[in-house]
């Protein structure tokens, strides 16, 4: 299961996490975001124990989304030790996302 970030818990969870983190900035009304959801669930399952996945609804967590400069959705932000190391926007195939993850885990 992918945990939901909000303005109250987001910064703390992202800054304290020791693993590679992937944050999916999305909105419930966004069709590409909904299309990406099963891909992210599959990636979370395939990378369990190595990567932490979070979702952040831009309409529910406006402050956190603004702090990360989210301008389009879906946007995935990859973080290590609280710092952004990669960002990708738009609907992206699972194999491309897994390749990014694999590269960051090396």
Coordinates of C-alpha atoms in Angstrom, one line a residue:
X1 CA 0.0 0.0 0.0
X2 CA 1.2 3.5 -0.9
X3 CA 0.9 6.0 2.0
X4 CA -0.7 9.4 1.4
X5 CA 1.2 12.6 2.2
X6 CA -0.4 15.8 3.3
X7 CA 0.7 19.2 4.4
X8 CA 0.8 18.0 8.0
X9 CA 3.0 14.9 7.6
X10 CA 4.7 15.3 4.3
X11 CA 8.0 17.1 5.2
X12 CA 8.6 14.9 8.2
X13 CA 8.1 11.6 6.3
X14 CA 10.2 12.7 3.4
X15 CA 13.1 14.1 5.4
X16 CA 13.3 11.2 7.8
X17 CA 13.1 8.3 5.3
X18 CA 16.5 6.6 4.8
X19 CA 15.4 4.7 1.6
X20 CA 15.0 5.9 -1.9
X21 CA 11.6 7.6 -2.0
X22 CA 9.2 8.1 -4.9
X23 CA 6.5 10.7 -4.5
X24 CA 3.6 10.7 -6.9
X25 CA 2.0 14.1 -7.1
X26 CA -1.5 13.6 -8.5
X27 CA -5.1 14.7 -8.5
X28 CA -8.2 12.5 -8.4
X29 CA -9.7 14.3 -11.4
X30 CA -6.5 13.7 -13.5
X31 CA -7.0 10.9 -16.1
X32 CA -3.3 10.3 -16.7
X33 CA -2.8 10.2 -12.9
X34 CA -5.5 7.5 -12.6
X35 CA -3.8 5.6 -15.5
X36 CA -0.5 5.7 -13.7
X37 CA -1.9 4.4 -10.4
X38 CA -1.7 0.6 -11.2
X39 CA 1.9 1.1 -12.5
X40 CA 2.9 2.7 -9.2
X41 CA 1.2 0.0 -7.2
X42 CA 3.2 -2.6 -9.2
X43 CA 6.4 -0.8 -8.7
X44 CA 5.8 -0.4 -5.0
X45 CA 5.2 -4.2 -4.7
X46 CA 8.2 -5.1 -6.9
X47 CA 10.5 -2.8 -4.9
X48 CA 9.2 -3.4 -1.4
X49 CA 11.9 -3.1 1.2
X50 CA 14.1 -1.0 -1.1
X51 CA 12.0 2.0 -2.1
X52 CA 9.3 3.9 -0.2
X53 CA 6.4 5.1 -2.3
X54 CA 4.1 8.0 -1.4
X55 CA 1.2 9.7 -3.1
X56 CA 0.4 13.4 -2.7
X57 CA -2.9 14.8 -3.9
X58 CA -2.1 18.4 -5.1
X59 CA -5.6 19.6 -4.3
X60 CA -5.4 18.3 -0.7
X61 CA -1.7 19.2 0.0
X62 CA -1.3 22.6 -1.8
X63 CA 1.5 23.8 0.4
X64 CA 3.6 20.6 0.0
X65 CA 3.0 20.6 -3.7
X66 CA 4.0 24.3 -3.9
X67 CA 7.1 23.6 -1.9
X68 CA 8.2 21.0 -4.4
X69 CA 7.4 23.2 -7.4
X70 CA 4.8 20.9 -8.9
X71 CA 3.5 22.5 -12.1
X72 CA 2.0 19.6 -13.9
X73 CA 0.6 16.2 -12.9
X74 CA 1.3 13.4 -12.7
X75 CA 4.8 14.3 -11.5
X76 CA 7.1 11.8 -9.8
X77 CA 9.8 13.1 -7.5
X78 CA 12.6 10.7 -6.6
X79 CA 14.4 11.5 -3.3
X80 CA 17.3 10.2 -1.3
X81 CA 17.9 11.4 2.3
X82 CA 15.4 14.2 1.9
X83 CA 16.9 15.6 -1.3
X84 CA 15.4 15.5 -4.8
X85 CA 17.6 13.4 -7.1
X86 CA 15.3 12.9 -10.1
X87 CA 11.9 14.2 -11.4
X88 CA 9.7 13.0 -14.2
X89 CA 6.4 14.4 -15.4
X90 CA 3.7 12.8 -17.4
X91 CA 2.4 9.3 -18.0
X92 CA 5.5 7.1 -18.0
X93 CA 5.8 3.3 -18.8
X94 CA 6.6 1.0 -15.9
X95 CA 9.8 -0.3 -17.5
X96 CA 11.2 3.3 -17.8
X97 CA 10.4 4.0 -14.1
X98 CA 11.9 0.8 -13.0
X99 CA 15.1 1.7 -15.0
X100 CA 15.3 5.0 -13.1
X101 CA 14.8 3.2 -9.8
X102 CA 17.5 0.6 -10.6
X103 CA 19.9 3.4 -11.6
X104 CA 19.3 5.3 -8.3
X105 CA 19.7 2.1 -6.2
X106 CA 23.2 1.4 -7.6

